[in-house]
Coordinates of C-alpha atoms in Angstrom, one line a residue:
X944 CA 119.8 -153.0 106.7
X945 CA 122.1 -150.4 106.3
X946 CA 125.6 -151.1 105.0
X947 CA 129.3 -151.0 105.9
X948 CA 132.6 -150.4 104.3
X949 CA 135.2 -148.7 102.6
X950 CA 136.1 -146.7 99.4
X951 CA 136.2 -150.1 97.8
X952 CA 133.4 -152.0 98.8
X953 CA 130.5 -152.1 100.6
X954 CA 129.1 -155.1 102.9
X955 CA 125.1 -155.4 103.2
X956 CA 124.1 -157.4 106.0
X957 CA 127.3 -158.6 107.5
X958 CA 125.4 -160.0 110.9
X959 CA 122.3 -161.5 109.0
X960 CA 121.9 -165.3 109.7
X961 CA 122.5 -167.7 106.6
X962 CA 125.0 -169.6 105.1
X963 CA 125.0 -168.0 102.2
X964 CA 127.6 -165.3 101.2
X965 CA 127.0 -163.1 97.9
X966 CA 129.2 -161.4 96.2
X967 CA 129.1 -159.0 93.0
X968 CA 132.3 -158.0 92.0
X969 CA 131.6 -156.1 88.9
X970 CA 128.6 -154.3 91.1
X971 CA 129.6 -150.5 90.2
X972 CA 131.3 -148.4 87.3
X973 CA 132.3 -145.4 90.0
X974 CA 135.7 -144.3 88.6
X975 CA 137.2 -143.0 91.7
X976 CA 138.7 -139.6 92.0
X977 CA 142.0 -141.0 92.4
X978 CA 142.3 -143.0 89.4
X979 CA 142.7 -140.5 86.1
X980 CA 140.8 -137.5 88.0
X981 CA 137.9 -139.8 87.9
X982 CA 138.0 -140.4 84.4
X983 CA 139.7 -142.9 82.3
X984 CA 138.9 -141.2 79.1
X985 CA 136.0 -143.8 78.2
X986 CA 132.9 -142.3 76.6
X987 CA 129.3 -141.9 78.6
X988 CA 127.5 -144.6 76.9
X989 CA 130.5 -147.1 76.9
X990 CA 130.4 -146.4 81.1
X991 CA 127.2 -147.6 81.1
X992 CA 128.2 -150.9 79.0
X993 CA 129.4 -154.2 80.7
X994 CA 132.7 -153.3 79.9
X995 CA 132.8 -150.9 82.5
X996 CA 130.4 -153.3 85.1
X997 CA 128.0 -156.2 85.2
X998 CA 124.8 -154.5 84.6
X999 CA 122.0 -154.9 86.7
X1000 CA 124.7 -157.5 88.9
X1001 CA 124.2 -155.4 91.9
X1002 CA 120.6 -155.1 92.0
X1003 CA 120.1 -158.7 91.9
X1004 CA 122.7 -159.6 94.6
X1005 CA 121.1 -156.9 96.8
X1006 CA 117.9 -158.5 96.2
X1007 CA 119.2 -162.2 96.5
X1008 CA 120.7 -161.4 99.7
X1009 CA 117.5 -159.9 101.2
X1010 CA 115.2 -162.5 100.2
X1011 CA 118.1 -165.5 101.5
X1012 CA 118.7 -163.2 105.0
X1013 CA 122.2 -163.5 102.9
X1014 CA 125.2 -161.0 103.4
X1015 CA 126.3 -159.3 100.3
X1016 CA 129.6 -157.8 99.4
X1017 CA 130.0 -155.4 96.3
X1018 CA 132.8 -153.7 94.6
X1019 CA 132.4 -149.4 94.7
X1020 CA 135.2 -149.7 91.9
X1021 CA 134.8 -149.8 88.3
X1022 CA 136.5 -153.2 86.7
X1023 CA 138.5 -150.8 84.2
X1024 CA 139.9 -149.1 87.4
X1025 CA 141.6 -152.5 87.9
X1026 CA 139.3 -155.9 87.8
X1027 CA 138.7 -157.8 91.1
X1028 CA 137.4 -160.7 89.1
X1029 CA 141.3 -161.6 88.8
X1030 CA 144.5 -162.3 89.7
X1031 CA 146.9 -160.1 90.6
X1032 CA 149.2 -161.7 88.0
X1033 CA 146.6 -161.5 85.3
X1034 CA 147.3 -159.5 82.2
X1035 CA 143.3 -158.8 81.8
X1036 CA 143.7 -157.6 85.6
X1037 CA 144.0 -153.6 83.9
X1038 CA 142.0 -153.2 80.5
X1039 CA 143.8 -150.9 77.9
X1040 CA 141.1 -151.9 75.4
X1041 CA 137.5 -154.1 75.7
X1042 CA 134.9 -155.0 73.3
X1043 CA 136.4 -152.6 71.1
X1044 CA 136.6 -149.7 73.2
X1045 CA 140.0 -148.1 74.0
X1046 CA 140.4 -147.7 77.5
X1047 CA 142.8 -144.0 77.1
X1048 CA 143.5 -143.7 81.1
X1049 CA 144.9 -147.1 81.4
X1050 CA 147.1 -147.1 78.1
X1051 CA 150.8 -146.6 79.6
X1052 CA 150.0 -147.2 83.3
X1053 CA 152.8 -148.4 85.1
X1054 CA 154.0 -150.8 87.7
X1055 CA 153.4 -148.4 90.5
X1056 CA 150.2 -147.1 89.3
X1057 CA 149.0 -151.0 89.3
X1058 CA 150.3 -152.1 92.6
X1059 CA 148.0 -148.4 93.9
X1060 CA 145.2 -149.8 92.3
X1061 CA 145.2 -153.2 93.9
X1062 CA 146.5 -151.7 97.4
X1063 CA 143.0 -149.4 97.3
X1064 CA 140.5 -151.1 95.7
X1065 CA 141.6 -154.7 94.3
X1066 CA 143.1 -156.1 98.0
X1067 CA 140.4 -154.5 100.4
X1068 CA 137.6 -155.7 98.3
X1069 CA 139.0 -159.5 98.8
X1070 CA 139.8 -158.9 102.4
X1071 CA 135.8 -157.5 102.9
X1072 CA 135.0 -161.1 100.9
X1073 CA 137.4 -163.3 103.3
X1074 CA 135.9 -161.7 106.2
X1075 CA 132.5 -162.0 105.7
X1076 CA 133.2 -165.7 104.5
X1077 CA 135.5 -166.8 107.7
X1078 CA 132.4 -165.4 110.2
X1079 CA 129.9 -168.0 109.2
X1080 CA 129.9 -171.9 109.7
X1081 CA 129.8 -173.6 106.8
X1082 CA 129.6 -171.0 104.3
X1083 CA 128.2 -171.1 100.4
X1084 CA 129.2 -168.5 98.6
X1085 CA 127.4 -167.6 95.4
X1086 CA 129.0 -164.8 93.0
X1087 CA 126.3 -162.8 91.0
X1088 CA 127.7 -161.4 87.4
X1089 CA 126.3 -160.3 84.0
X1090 CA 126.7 -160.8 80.9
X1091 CA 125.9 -158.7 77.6
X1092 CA 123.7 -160.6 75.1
X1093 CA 126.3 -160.0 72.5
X1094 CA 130.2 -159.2 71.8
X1095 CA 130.6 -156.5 68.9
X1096 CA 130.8 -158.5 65.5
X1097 CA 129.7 -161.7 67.3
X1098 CA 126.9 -164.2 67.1
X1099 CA 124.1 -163.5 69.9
X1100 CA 124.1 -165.4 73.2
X1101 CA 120.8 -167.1 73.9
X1102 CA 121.1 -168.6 77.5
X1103 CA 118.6 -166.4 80.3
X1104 CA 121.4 -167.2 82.8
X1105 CA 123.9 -169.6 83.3
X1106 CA 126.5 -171.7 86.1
X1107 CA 130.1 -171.5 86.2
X1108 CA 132.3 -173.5 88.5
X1109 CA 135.8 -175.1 87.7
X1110 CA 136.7 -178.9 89.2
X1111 CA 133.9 -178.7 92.7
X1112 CA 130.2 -179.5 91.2
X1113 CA 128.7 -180.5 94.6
X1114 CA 126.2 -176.9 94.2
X1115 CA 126.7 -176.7 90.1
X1116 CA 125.6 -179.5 89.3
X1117 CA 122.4 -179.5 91.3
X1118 CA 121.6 -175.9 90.6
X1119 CA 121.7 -176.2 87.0
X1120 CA 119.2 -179.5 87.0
X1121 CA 116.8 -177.1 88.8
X1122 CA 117.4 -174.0 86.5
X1123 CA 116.9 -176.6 83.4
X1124 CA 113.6 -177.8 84.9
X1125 CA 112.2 -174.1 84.5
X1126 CA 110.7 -174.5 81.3
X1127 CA 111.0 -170.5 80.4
X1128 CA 114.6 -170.5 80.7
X1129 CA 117.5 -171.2 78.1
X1130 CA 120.3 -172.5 80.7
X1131 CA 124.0 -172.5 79.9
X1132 CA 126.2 -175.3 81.6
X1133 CA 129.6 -173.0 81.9
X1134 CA 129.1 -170.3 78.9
X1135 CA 129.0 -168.0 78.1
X1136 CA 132.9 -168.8 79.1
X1137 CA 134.2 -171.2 81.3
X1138 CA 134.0 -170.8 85.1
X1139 CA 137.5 -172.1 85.2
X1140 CA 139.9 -168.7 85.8
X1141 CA 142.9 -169.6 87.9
X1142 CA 143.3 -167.0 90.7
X1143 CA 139.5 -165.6 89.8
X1144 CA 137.7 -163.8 92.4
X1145 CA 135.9 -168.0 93.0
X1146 CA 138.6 -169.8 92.5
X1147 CA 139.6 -167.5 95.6
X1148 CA 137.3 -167.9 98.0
X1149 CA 135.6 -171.0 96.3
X1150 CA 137.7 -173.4 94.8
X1151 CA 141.2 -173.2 96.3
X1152 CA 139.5 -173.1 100.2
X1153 CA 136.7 -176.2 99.1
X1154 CA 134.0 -174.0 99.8
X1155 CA 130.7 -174.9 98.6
X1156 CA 130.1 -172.2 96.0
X1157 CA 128.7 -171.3 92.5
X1158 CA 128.8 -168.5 90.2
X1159 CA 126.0 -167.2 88.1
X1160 CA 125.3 -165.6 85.3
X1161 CA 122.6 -163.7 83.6
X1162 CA 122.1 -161.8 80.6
X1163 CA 122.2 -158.6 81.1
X1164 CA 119.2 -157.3 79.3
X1165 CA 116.9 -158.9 81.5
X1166 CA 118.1 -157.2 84.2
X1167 CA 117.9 -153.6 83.1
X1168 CA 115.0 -152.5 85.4
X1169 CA 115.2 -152.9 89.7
X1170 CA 111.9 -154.0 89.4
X1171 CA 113.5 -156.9 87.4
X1172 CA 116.8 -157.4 89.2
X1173 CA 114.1 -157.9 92.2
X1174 CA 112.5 -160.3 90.5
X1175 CA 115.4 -162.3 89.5
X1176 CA 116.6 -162.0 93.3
X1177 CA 113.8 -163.5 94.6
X1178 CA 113.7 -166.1 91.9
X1179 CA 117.5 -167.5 92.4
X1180 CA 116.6 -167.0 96.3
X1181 CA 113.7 -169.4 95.7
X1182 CA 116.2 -171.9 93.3
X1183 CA 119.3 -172.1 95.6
X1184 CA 117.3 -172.9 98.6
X1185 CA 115.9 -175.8 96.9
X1186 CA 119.0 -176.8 95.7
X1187 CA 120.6 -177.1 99.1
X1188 CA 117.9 -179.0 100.8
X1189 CA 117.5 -181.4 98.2
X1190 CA 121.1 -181.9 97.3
X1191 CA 121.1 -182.1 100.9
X1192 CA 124.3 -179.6 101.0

């Protein structure tokens, strides 16, 4: 099904049936023309790092959302062109330097550059979320990041994929039983960071509303391929339905 939206964000499916709502927001590293000329000064190979987006995030969501008859929201925004994954308050909400890259276009922004950013990119993408959200009944909303198997000068991360949720279990806890019961996988119970992020995209529409909601995570270089970001669609599709009939959600 073809998609709708704006500079910003894109919405997959907005009229399809479920409960479910997924959203990436680390989907894309577009730099947008408006922001530094389209180019914040970061080298080719580190745009293609997560510090720029969640790879292979948006593939997976697509394919989640097709396989749950799901509508999916994604970010058409770079997280260095400001991060929708926080708070507007935030000082990680505008990167000047990540995983030991210096981000050049964003070193010296100012107040009014900032409150741009979140006016075109950061605020639509939320409203798009909200939107999609307050049209269903009973909506479970399920956040779809990446994570890179390890931080410069750090020890490797070994979970497949992982749960994050902050305070509301009722889906975390039930999801991750399932996830641990799949013998191929190495499951991590809030890591590789905590899902607790005041005024984080899921605290947003999750926590603060009492939505039913998780967020997960999977390592991003086991995603690199669509034929495996497919595969890892249908797969979570499979788990989270599971999960909600026999957690009885």
């Amino acid at each position: 099904m073809a998609g709708t939206g704006s500079d910003a964000v894109e919405v997959i499916g907005a009229d399809r049936g479920a409960r479910w709502v997924i959203t990436c927001d680390h989907a894309s590293n577009r730099v947008p023309d408006d922001v530094a000329g389209g180019d914040l000064g970061v080298s080719e190979a580190d745009m293609t790092r997560h510090i720029a987006f969640d790879v292979g995030a948006d593939g997976v969501a697509r394919a989640l959302g097709e396989a749950l008859d799901a509508p999916v929201v994604l970010s058409k925004f770079s997280r260095l062109v400001i991060d929708p994954n926080r708070d507007e308050d935030d000082p990680t909400l505008l990167m000047q330097i990540y995983d030991g890259s210096i981000i050049p276009a964003n070193r010296g922004v100012d107040a009014a550059e900032i409150e741009r950013r979140l006016k075109r990119y950061h605020r639509p993408y939320h409203r798009a979320v909200a939107d999609v959200i307050a049209a269903r009944d009973n909506p479970i909303v399920i956040a779809i990041h990446s994570f890179t198997p390890a931080f410069q000068g750090r020890p490797p991360r070994p979970w497949d994929v992982a749960v994050l949720y902050s305070g509301d279990t009722r889906l975390a806890y039930p999801l991750l039983a399932r996830l641990n019961d799949e013998p191929d996988l190495c499951v991590g119970d809030n890591e590789p960071y905590s899902g607790h992020l005041p005024g984080d995209a899921m605290d947003r529409h999750g926590v603060q509303p009492g939505r039913l909601h998780a967020l997960i995570e999977i390592r991003n270089d086991l995603i690199e391929t669509p034929e495996a970001q497919a595969g890892w669609g249908r797969r979570l599709a499979q788990l989270l339905d599971a999960t909600r009939v026999s957690a009885e959600l």
